């Protein structure tokens, strides 16, 4: 146990470091806010000038299609967009500053636990311009790989910064997930809405946001889902991982491996995840589980000649009278029922003929669990809404997560400050970029 003097000294040191960093950041934020406000004032002045020019021209009876009025209206539209963007930036700075204060309060309440991790804070407070530049570069990548409009990119940028307030991950990481969604053909609106759920999956699954987004897009593609299904996808992955020996990464890999066969056989994500989860009961996880499940699905949906013979004798079919695939859990349950009365050795022999000798254990376990109703119940259980967000919340309550969250709140604030400090970001520069100087000269 440390002495009282050491305790007091550590507390003063830590408190001073946190308070000093926070005070510097809030000072920068106030300066940035003031700068943005000045830009808004300049642009608002220009807005009034343009409105006056257009009004005077119209009162003189000048045709609305003349060059003067067309250029004036074009610049007015752009100036109004810039004012709107700057006002959103002011809001973002306020939100980021508030988030910083919240996390500082949380860290202060941790007392001497801060001492073990105080070194982690030294890397939190980076250059605002660098952070902002990195974020802009990542957003430019999204624009390059998508057909999103300028307005949609602004919405995505705001979503990335907002989603990282109070999270373990930074805005640049969040934007990388958005890039993957863009490459996957997801809409901007759906991607922005799904981002918090991607971050929940990443946090709960102890992986990067980019890894979580990659896994999500693979699931979307494999099972015909969209970004709007992200919350459900995350819940299923986390719930299955927590109730089996699969890590989230192993589960994602297994789903990716088995999804072509599963989708072809009409299986849902829930049904497939439940079977992979159950296979861990016989020590099959990850690639081993997907290999065994692929064999089971093939044995029922596209059986060999020998398999067809045994299935016909048992009166079991994966298809209904109309040639459509039946729910795979129902088919397995039916197979379990038809095998009632057979001895263990005979059951194993039949399973080997249908699914292959190397997959007897997996086939027996899945048919048994389906016949008892356990597999259907498990599939229902992993559909529970909120599993990912609950797990992420618990993970984010640790000190390390709180420290990282503080850093990411600082990062979001840094982006807003850096946007003002980056070259070419003054109000005059904004105005000059709107129209060619020759055009502007027509109505100065």
Short mmCIF file of C-alpha atoms in Angstrom, two decimals:
data_model
loop_
_atom_site.label_atom_id
_atom_site.label_comp_id
_atom_site.label_asym_id
_atom_site.label_seq_id
_atom_site.Cartn_x
_atom_site.Cartn_y
_atom_site.Cartn_z
CA UNK A 1 0.00 0.00 0.00
CA UNK A 2 1.40 3.46 -0.84
CA UNK A 3 1.94 5.94 1.95
CA UNK A 4 -0.41 8.89 2.40
CA UNK A 5 2.25 11.28 1.08
CA UNK A 6 2.73 9.17 -2.06
CA UNK A 7 -1.02 8.94 -2.50
CA UNK A 8 -1.39 12.70 -2.22
CA UNK A 9 1.53 13.30 -4.57
CA UNK A 10 0.15 10.91 -7.21
CA UNK A 11 -3.30 12.43 -6.98
CA UNK A 12 -1.94 15.96 -7.43
CA UNK A 13 0.24 14.86 -10.36
CA UNK A 14 -2.57 13.02 -12.14
CA UNK A 15 -5.14 15.69 -11.44
CA UNK A 16 -2.80 18.37 -12.71
CA UNK A 17 -2.01 16.45 -15.90
CA UNK A 18 -5.68 15.86 -16.68
CA UNK A 19 -6.82 19.34 -15.79
CA UNK A 20 -3.97 20.95 -17.71
CA UNK A 21 -4.69 18.94 -20.86
CA UNK A 22 -8.41 19.55 -20.57
CA UNK A 23 -7.95 23.28 -19.99
CA UNK A 24 -5.65 23.56 -23.01
CA UNK A 25 -8.15 21.68 -25.16
CA UNK A 26 -11.10 23.77 -24.04
CA UNK A 27 -9.05 26.92 -24.64
CA UNK A 28 -8.34 25.71 -28.17
CA UNK A 29 -12.02 24.87 -28.56
CA UNK A 30 -13.10 28.37 -27.48
CA UNK A 31 -10.62 29.85 -29.92
CA UNK A 32 -11.88 27.57 -32.69
CA UNK A 33 -15.49 28.38 -31.84
CA UNK A 34 -14.67 32.08 -32.02
CA UNK A 35 -12.97 31.57 -35.37
CA UNK A 36 -15.96 29.71 -36.78
CA UNK A 37 -18.29 32.42 -35.50
CA UNK A 38 -16.16 35.05 -37.26
CA UNK A 39 -16.37 33.07 -40.49
CA UNK A 40 -20.13 32.86 -40.16
CA UNK A 41 -20.28 36.63 -39.67
CA UNK A 42 -18.19 37.25 -42.81
CA UNK A 43 -20.23 34.83 -44.88
CA UNK A 44 -23.49 36.26 -43.53
CA UNK A 45 -22.34 39.71 -44.64
CA UNK A 46 -21.66 38.34 -48.11
CA UNK A 47 -25.05 36.65 -48.05
CA UNK A 48 -26.72 40.00 -47.47
CA UNK A 49 -24.69 41.62 -50.23
CA UNK A 50 -25.68 38.97 -52.75
CA UNK A 51 -29.32 39.11 -51.72
CA UNK A 52 -29.23 42.86 -52.22
CA UNK A 53 -27.58 42.53 -55.65
CA UNK A 54 -30.18 40.02 -56.80
CA UNK A 55 -33.02 42.16 -55.47
CA UNK A 56 -31.75 45.30 -57.22
CA UNK A 57 -31.35 43.47 -60.51
CA UNK A 58 -34.86 42.04 -60.28
CA UNK A 59 -36.36 45.46 -59.48
CA UNK A 60 -34.68 46.82 -62.59
CA UNK A 61 -36.47 44.15 -64.58
CA UNK A 62 -33.28 42.30 -65.50
CA UNK A 63 -33.95 38.84 -66.92
CA UNK A 64 -33.32 36.13 -64.31
CA UNK A 65 -31.22 34.18 -66.83
CA UNK A 66 -28.64 36.90 -67.30
CA UNK A 67 -25.06 36.10 -66.34
CA UNK A 68 -25.03 38.54 -63.42
CA UNK A 69 -28.08 37.07 -61.68
CA UNK A 70 -27.16 33.45 -62.43
CA UNK A 71 -23.69 33.83 -60.92
CA UNK A 72 -25.05 35.77 -57.96
CA UNK A 73 -27.64 33.08 -57.22
CA UNK A 74 -25.01 30.34 -57.59
CA UNK A 75 -22.71 32.05 -55.13
CA UNK A 76 -25.58 32.75 -52.75
CA UNK A 77 -26.49 29.05 -52.71
CA UNK A 78 -22.89 28.09 -51.96
CA UNK A 79 -22.49 30.72 -49.25
CA UNK A 80 -25.67 29.50 -47.54
CA UNK A 81 -24.34 25.92 -47.64
CA UNK A 82 -21.09 27.09 -46.06
CA UNK A 83 -22.97 28.94 -43.32
CA UNK A 84 -25.02 25.82 -42.60
CA UNK A 85 -21.86 23.67 -42.45
CA UNK A 86 -20.14 26.12 -40.09
CA UNK A 87 -23.15 26.22 -37.79
CA UNK A 88 -23.03 22.41 -37.63
CA UNK A 89 -19.35 22.71 -36.78
CA UNK A 90 -20.16 25.04 -33.88
CA UNK A 91 -22.60 22.45 -32.57
CA UNK A 92 -20.00 19.71 -32.94
CA UNK A 93 -17.40 21.71 -31.00
CA UNK A 94 -19.88 22.23 -28.16
CA UNK A 95 -20.77 18.52 -28.11
CA UNK A 96 -17.11 17.45 -28.16
CA UNK A 97 -16.21 19.82 -25.33
CA UNK A 98 -19.13 18.51 -23.26
CA UNK A 99 -18.01 14.93 -23.90
CA UNK A 100 -14.49 15.78 -22.75
CA UNK A 101 -15.79 17.17 -19.49
CA UNK A 102 -17.93 14.08 -18.91
CA UNK A 103 -14.98 11.73 -19.38
CA UNK A 104 -12.67 13.88 -17.29
CA UNK A 105 -15.18 13.62 -14.45
CA UNK A 106 -15.30 9.85 -14.88
CA UNK A 107 -11.53 9.58 -14.76
CA UNK A 108 -11.22 11.80 -11.71
CA UNK A 109 -13.64 9.55 -9.82
CA UNK A 110 -11.34 6.58 -10.49
CA UNK A 111 -8.84 7.91 -7.93
CA UNK A 112 -5.49 6.18 -7.79
CA UNK A 113 -6.52 3.72 -10.53
CA UNK A 114 -5.45 6.54 -12.82
CA UNK A 115 -1.88 6.14 -11.66
CA UNK A 116 -1.48 2.80 -13.44
CA UNK A 117 -2.61 4.27 -16.73
CA UNK A 118 -1.53 7.90 -16.59
CA UNK A 119 1.12 7.20 -19.24
CA UNK A 120 -1.70 6.31 -21.64
CA UNK A 121 -2.83 9.92 -21.50
CA UNK A 122 0.37 11.33 -22.91
CA UNK A 123 -0.49 10.16 -26.42
CA UNK A 124 -4.06 11.41 -26.35
CA UNK A 125 -3.48 15.08 -27.08
CA UNK A 126 -2.11 15.19 -30.63
CA UNK A 127 -2.03 17.93 -33.22
CA UNK A 128 -5.47 19.20 -34.15
CA UNK A 129 -4.40 19.95 -37.71
CA UNK A 130 -2.95 16.45 -38.18
CA UNK A 131 -6.09 14.79 -36.82
CA UNK A 132 -8.29 16.90 -39.04
CA UNK A 133 -6.09 16.25 -42.07
CA UNK A 134 -6.21 12.47 -41.51
CA UNK A 135 -9.98 12.60 -41.20
CA UNK A 136 -10.36 14.66 -44.36
CA UNK A 137 -8.12 12.23 -46.25
CA UNK A 138 -10.27 9.30 -45.13
CA UNK A 139 -13.48 11.09 -46.09
CA UNK A 140 -11.95 11.82 -49.51
CA UNK A 141 -11.36 8.09 -49.93
CA UNK A 142 -15.06 7.48 -49.28
CA UNK A 143 -15.93 10.04 -51.93
CA UNK A 144 -13.56 8.35 -54.39
CA UNK A 145 -15.05 4.85 -54.01
CA UNK A 146 -18.71 5.87 -53.92
CA UNK A 147 -21.28 7.90 -55.76
CA UNK A 148 -22.33 9.81 -52.66
CA UNK A 149 -23.20 13.46 -53.14
CA UNK A 150 -21.39 16.25 -51.31
CA UNK A 151 -24.31 16.57 -48.90
CA UNK A 152 -24.22 12.83 -48.17
CA UNK A 153 -20.48 12.97 -47.44
CA UNK A 154 -21.13 15.79 -44.96
CA UNK A 155 -23.78 13.64 -43.25
CA UNK A 156 -21.35 10.70 -43.09
CA UNK A 157 -18.58 12.89 -41.69
CA UNK A 158 -20.89 14.20 -38.98
CA UNK A 159 -22.01 10.63 -38.22
CA UNK A 160 -18.40 9.45 -37.82
CA UNK A 161 -17.56 12.26 -35.40
CA UNK A 162 -20.77 11.89 -33.41
CA UNK A 163 -20.49 8.09 -33.13
CA UNK A 164 -17.03 8.35 -31.57
CA UNK A 165 -18.07 10.67 -28.74
CA UNK A 166 -17.91 8.42 -25.68
CA UNK A 167 -16.62 5.45 -27.70
CA UNK A 168 -13.36 3.49 -27.71
CA UNK A 169 -12.62 4.41 -31.30
CA UNK A 170 -11.73 7.59 -33.18
CA UNK A 171 -13.46 9.33 -36.05
CA UNK A 172 -10.83 8.21 -38.57
CA UNK A 173 -11.46 4.57 -37.60
CA UNK A 174 -15.19 5.11 -37.92
CA UNK A 175 -14.69 6.64 -41.37
CA UNK A 176 -12.76 3.54 -42.46
CA UNK A 177 -15.85 1.48 -41.67
CA UNK A 178 -17.92 3.86 -43.76
CA UNK A 179 -15.50 3.35 -46.65
CA UNK A 180 -16.06 -0.41 -46.48
CA UNK A 181 -19.82 0.13 -46.48
CA UNK A 182 -19.47 2.41 -49.50
CA UNK A 183 -17.48 -0.25 -51.37
CA UNK A 184 -20.20 -2.76 -50.46
CA UNK A 185 -22.77 -0.54 -52.17
CA UNK A 186 -24.62 0.50 -49.01
CA UNK A 187 -26.50 3.80 -49.07
CA UNK A 188 -25.08 6.80 -47.22
CA UNK A 189 -28.12 7.08 -44.95
CA UNK A 190 -28.09 3.39 -44.01
CA UNK A 191 -24.33 3.45 -43.42
CA UNK A 192 -24.58 6.47 -41.12
CA UNK A 193 -27.39 4.84 -39.15
CA UNK A 194 -25.48 1.54 -38.87
CA UNK A 195 -22.20 3.07 -37.66
CA UNK A 196 -23.00 2.99 -33.89
CA UNK A 197 -23.93 -0.70 -34.22
CA UNK A 198 -20.65 -1.45 -36.03
CA UNK A 199 -18.78 0.22 -33.18
CA UNK A 200 -20.76 -1.80 -30.62
CA UNK A 201 -19.75 -4.99 -32.43
CA UNK A 202 -16.10 -3.88 -32.51
CA UNK A 203 -16.05 -2.98 -28.83
CA UNK A 204 -17.91 -6.09 -27.66
CA UNK A 205 -15.85 -8.33 -29.93
CA UNK A 206 -12.51 -6.75 -28.96
CA UNK A 207 -11.60 -5.88 -32.55
CA UNK A 208 -11.01 -2.79 -34.63
CA UNK A 209 -13.90 -0.94 -36.25
CA UNK A 210 -12.46 -1.82 -39.65
CA UNK A 211 -12.42 -5.53 -38.76
CA UNK A 212 -15.99 -5.34 -37.50
CA UNK A 213 -17.13 -3.57 -40.66
CA UNK A 214 -15.34 -6.14 -42.84
CA UNK A 215 -17.07 -8.94 -40.99
CA UNK A 216 -20.43 -7.18 -41.29
CA UNK A 217 -20.13 -6.64 -45.04
CA UNK A 218 -19.20 -10.31 -45.50
CA UNK A 219 -22.33 -11.32 -43.58
CA UNK A 220 -24.43 -8.87 -45.61
CA UNK A 221 -23.15 -10.37 -48.84
CA UNK A 222 -23.34 -13.97 -47.64
CA UNK A 223 -26.92 -13.82 -46.41
CA UNK A 224 -28.45 -11.12 -48.61
CA UNK A 225 -28.65 -8.48 -45.89
CA UNK A 226 -28.15 -4.69 -45.86
CA UNK A 227 -26.62 -2.09 -43.56
CA UNK A 228 -30.08 -1.60 -42.07
CA UNK A 229 -29.71 -5.09 -40.55
CA UNK A 230 -26.49 -4.15 -38.74
CA UNK A 231 -27.96 -4.07 -35.22
CA UNK A 232 -29.42 -7.55 -35.67
CA UNK A 233 -26.20 -8.89 -37.20
CA UNK A 234 -24.18 -7.55 -34.27
CA UNK A 235 -26.59 -9.00 -31.71
CA UNK A 236 -26.48 -12.46 -33.31
CA UNK A 237 -22.69 -12.49 -33.54
CA UNK A 238 -22.15 -11.36 -29.96
CA UNK A 239 -24.88 -13.56 -28.45
CA UNK A 240 -23.54 -16.64 -30.27
CA UNK A 241 -19.96 -15.89 -29.26
CA UNK A 242 -20.92 -15.42 -25.60
CA UNK A 243 -22.77 -18.76 -25.50
CA UNK A 244 -20.19 -20.85 -27.34
CA UNK A 245 -16.43 -21.31 -27.45
CA UNK A 246 -16.15 -19.26 -30.65
CA UNK A 247 -14.55 -15.85 -30.56
CA UNK A 248 -16.37 -13.23 -32.61
CA UNK A 249 -13.56 -13.38 -35.17
CA UNK A 250 -13.83 -17.20 -35.43
CA UNK A 251 -17.60 -16.98 -35.75
CA UNK A 252 -17.36 -14.36 -38.47
CA UNK A 253 -14.84 -16.46 -40.39
CA UNK A 254 -17.00 -19.58 -40.08
CA UNK A 255 -20.10 -17.73 -41.28
CA UNK A 256 -18.16 -16.39 -44.25
CA UNK A 257 -16.99 -19.92 -45.15
CA UNK A 258 -20.41 -21.56 -44.87
CA UNK A 259 -22.62 -18.74 -46.19
CA UNK A 260 -22.62 -19.84 -49.89
CA UNK A 261 -23.96 -23.31 -49.03
CA UNK A 262 -26.25 -21.99 -46.30
CA UNK A 263 -27.80 -19.31 -48.49
CA UNK A 264 -28.24 -21.79 -51.35
CA UNK A 265 -30.10 -24.12 -48.97
CA UNK A 266 -32.38 -21.27 -47.85
CA UNK A 267 -30.84 -20.97 -44.38
CA UNK A 268 -30.99 -17.72 -42.44
CA UNK A 269 -28.14 -16.06 -40.60
CA UNK A 270 -29.72 -16.98 -37.27
CA UNK A 271 -30.13 -20.64 -38.19
CA UNK A 272 -26.56 -20.87 -39.47
CA UNK A 273 -25.03 -19.08 -36.48
CA UNK A 274 -26.97 -21.33 -34.09
CA UNK A 275 -25.57 -24.46 -35.72
CA UNK A 276 -22.01 -23.12 -35.63
CA UNK A 277 -22.51 -22.20 -31.98
CA UNK A 278 -23.84 -25.66 -31.11
CA UNK A 279 -20.96 -27.40 -32.84
CA UNK A 280 -18.63 -25.86 -30.27
CA UNK A 281 -20.20 -28.27 -27.76
CA UNK A 282 -18.17 -31.01 -29.44
CA UNK A 283 -15.07 -28.81 -29.70
CA UNK A 284 -15.65 -27.70 -33.29
CA UNK A 285 -15.20 -23.96 -33.76
CA UNK A 286 -14.03 -21.60 -36.47
CA UNK A 287 -12.88 -23.38 -39.63
CA UNK A 288 -13.55 -26.84 -38.18
CA UNK A 289 -17.16 -25.89 -37.45
CA UNK A 290 -17.72 -24.38 -40.90
CA UNK A 291 -16.20 -27.46 -42.57
CA UNK A 292 -18.48 -29.82 -40.64
CA UNK A 293 -21.57 -27.67 -41.22
CA UNK A 294 -20.86 -27.41 -44.95
CA UNK A 295 -20.82 -31.23 -45.04
CA UNK A 296 -24.11 -31.49 -43.14
CA UNK A 297 -25.82 -28.94 -45.39
CA UNK A 298 -24.53 -30.67 -48.53
CA UNK A 299 -25.61 -34.08 -47.21
CA UNK A 300 -29.21 -32.89 -46.97
CA UNK A 301 -29.54 -30.28 -49.74
CA UNK A 302 -27.46 -31.98 -52.46
CA UNK A 303 -26.83 -35.55 -51.25
CA UNK A 304 -24.70 -38.13 -53.00
CA UNK A 305 -26.31 -41.15 -54.69
CA UNK A 306 -25.74 -43.19 -51.54
CA UNK A 307 -27.11 -40.37 -49.42
CA UNK A 308 -30.24 -40.09 -51.57
CA UNK A 309 -30.85 -43.82 -51.14
CA UNK A 310 -30.74 -43.66 -47.34
CA UNK A 311 -32.74 -40.44 -47.08
CA UNK A 312 -35.47 -41.89 -49.32
CA UNK A 313 -35.61 -45.03 -47.20
CA UNK A 314 -36.01 -42.88 -44.09
CA UNK A 315 -38.59 -40.63 -45.80
CA UNK A 316 -36.57 -37.46 -45.23
CA UNK A 317 -36.27 -34.65 -47.78
CA UNK A 318 -34.77 -31.18 -47.58
CA UNK A 319 -37.40 -29.93 -50.06
CA UNK A 320 -41.15 -29.57 -49.83
CA UNK A 321 -43.74 -30.71 -52.39
CA UNK A 322 -43.13 -27.55 -54.43
CA UNK A 323 -39.38 -28.03 -54.65
CA UNK A 324 -38.53 -25.33 -52.11
CA UNK A 325 -36.05 -25.88 -49.31
CA UNK A 326 -37.57 -26.53 -45.91
CA UNK A 327 -36.07 -24.97 -42.76
CA UNK A 328 -32.87 -26.93 -42.12
CA UNK A 329 -33.59 -27.30 -38.41
CA UNK A 330 -36.93 -28.94 -39.28
CA UNK A 331 -35.18 -31.36 -41.66
CA UNK A 332 -32.63 -32.31 -38.99
CA UNK A 333 -35.40 -32.79 -36.42
CA UNK A 334 -37.28 -35.04 -38.85
CA UNK A 335 -34.13 -37.09 -39.45
CA UNK A 336 -33.71 -37.51 -35.69
CA UNK A 337 -37.31 -38.75 -35.41
CA UNK A 338 -36.91 -41.25 -38.28
CA UNK A 339 -33.78 -42.69 -36.67
CA UNK A 340 -35.66 -43.49 -33.47
CA UNK A 341 -35.39 -47.21 -32.80
CA UNK A 342 -32.07 -47.66 -34.55
CA UNK A 343 -29.09 -48.75 -32.47
CA UNK A 344 -26.17 -46.39 -31.91
CA UNK A 345 -23.92 -48.29 -34.30
CA UNK A 346 -26.58 -48.33 -37.03
CA UNK A 347 -27.26 -44.61 -36.55
CA UNK A 348 -23.56 -43.85 -36.92
CA UNK A 349 -23.37 -46.00 -40.04
CA UNK A 350 -26.35 -44.20 -41.63
CA UNK A 351 -24.90 -40.80 -40.73
CA UNK A 352 -21.62 -41.79 -42.35
CA UNK A 353 -23.41 -42.82 -45.54
CA UNK A 354 -25.32 -39.51 -45.74
CA UNK A 355 -22.74 -37.00 -44.46
CA UNK A 356 -19.39 -38.76 -44.78
CA UNK A 357 -17.49 -40.68 -42.11
CA UNK A 358 -15.53 -37.63 -41.00
CA UNK A 359 -18.70 -35.73 -40.13
CA UNK A 360 -20.63 -38.33 -38.12
CA UNK A 361 -20.15 -36.60 -34.75
CA UNK A 362 -21.27 -33.22 -36.07
CA UNK A 363 -24.31 -34.67 -37.86
CA UNK A 364 -25.34 -36.70 -34.81
CA UNK A 365 -25.07 -33.72 -32.47
CA UNK A 366 -27.07 -31.38 -34.73
CA UNK A 367 -29.84 -33.92 -35.42
CA UNK A 368 -30.10 -34.77 -31.73
CA UNK A 369 -30.26 -31.09 -30.67
CA UNK A 370 -32.80 -30.36 -33.41
CA UNK A 371 -34.95 -33.33 -32.40
CA UNK A 372 -35.01 -32.19 -28.77
CA UNK A 373 -35.97 -28.66 -29.74
CA UNK A 374 -32.74 -27.26 -28.30
CA UNK A 375 -31.42 -26.02 -31.63
CA UNK A 376 -34.60 -24.10 -32.40
CA UNK A 377 -34.59 -22.57 -28.92
CA UNK A 378 -30.93 -21.60 -29.24
CA UNK A 379 -31.63 -19.89 -32.57
CA UNK A 380 -34.41 -17.95 -30.84
CA UNK A 381 -32.15 -17.00 -27.93
CA UNK A 382 -29.35 -15.52 -30.05
CA UNK A 383 -31.86 -13.24 -31.77
CA UNK A 384 -32.22 -11.28 -28.53
CA UNK A 385 -32.03 -7.57 -29.30
CA UNK A 386 -29.43 -5.49 -27.50
CA UNK A 387 -26.78 -8.18 -26.93
CA UNK A 388 -24.05 -6.22 -28.73
CA UNK A 389 -24.82 -2.86 -27.14
CA UNK A 390 -24.94 -4.40 -23.64
CA UNK A 391 -21.61 -6.16 -24.11
CA UNK A 392 -20.05 -3.00 -25.56
CA UNK A 393 -21.30 -0.95 -22.63
CA UNK A 394 -19.65 -3.31 -20.13
CA UNK A 395 -16.42 -3.27 -22.12
CA UNK A 396 -16.44 0.52 -22.30
CA UNK A 397 -16.81 0.85 -18.53
CA UNK A 398 -13.21 -0.24 -17.91
CA UNK A 399 -10.62 2.41 -17.15
CA UNK A 400 -8.62 1.71 -20.31
CA UNK A 401 -11.76 2.20 -22.38
CA UNK A 402 -12.64 5.38 -20.51
CA UNK A 403 -9.14 6.71 -21.17
CA UNK A 404 -9.39 5.84 -24.85
CA UNK A 405 -12.87 7.37 -25.02
CA UNK A 406 -11.45 10.59 -23.61
CA UNK A 407 -8.79 10.53 -26.30
CA UNK A 408 -11.37 10.03 -29.02
CA UNK A 409 -13.50 12.85 -27.69
CA UNK A 410 -10.34 14.96 -27.86
CA UNK A 411 -9.84 13.70 -31.42
CA UNK A 412 -13.33 14.73 -32.48
CA UNK A 413 -12.74 18.15 -31.01
CA UNK A 414 -9.38 18.25 -32.76
CA UNK A 415 -11.04 17.64 -36.10
CA UNK A 416 -13.35 20.61 -35.58
CA UNK A 417 -10.47 22.83 -34.46
CA UNK A 418 -8.24 21.59 -37.27
CA UNK A 419 -10.90 22.29 -39.87
CA UNK A 420 -10.60 25.93 -38.95
CA UNK A 421 -6.79 25.89 -38.79
CA UNK A 422 -6.17 24.02 -42.06
CA UNK A 423 -4.89 26.17 -44.91
CA UNK A 424 -7.55 27.59 -47.18
CA UNK A 425 -10.28 27.43 -44.55
CA UNK A 426 -10.88 31.14 -44.01
CA UNK A 427 -14.19 32.70 -44.93
CA UNK A 428 -12.51 34.73 -47.67
CA UNK A 429 -11.00 31.58 -49.12
CA UNK A 430 -14.42 29.90 -49.01
CA UNK A 431 -15.96 32.79 -50.93
CA UNK A 432 -13.19 32.89 -53.53
CA UNK A 433 -13.55 29.18 -54.22
CA UNK A 434 -17.23 29.55 -55.05
CA UNK A 435 -16.85 31.23 -58.45
CA UNK A 436 -14.05 32.09 -60.87
CA UNK A 437 -12.68 35.58 -60.24
CA UNK A 438 -13.80 36.71 -63.69
CA UNK A 439 -17.36 35.77 -62.85
CA UNK A 440 -17.20 37.43 -59.44
CA UNK A 441 -16.02 40.61 -61.13
CA UNK A 442 -19.35 40.92 -62.89
CA UNK A 443 -21.19 42.04 -59.80
CA UNK A 444 -18.66 43.19 -57.18
#
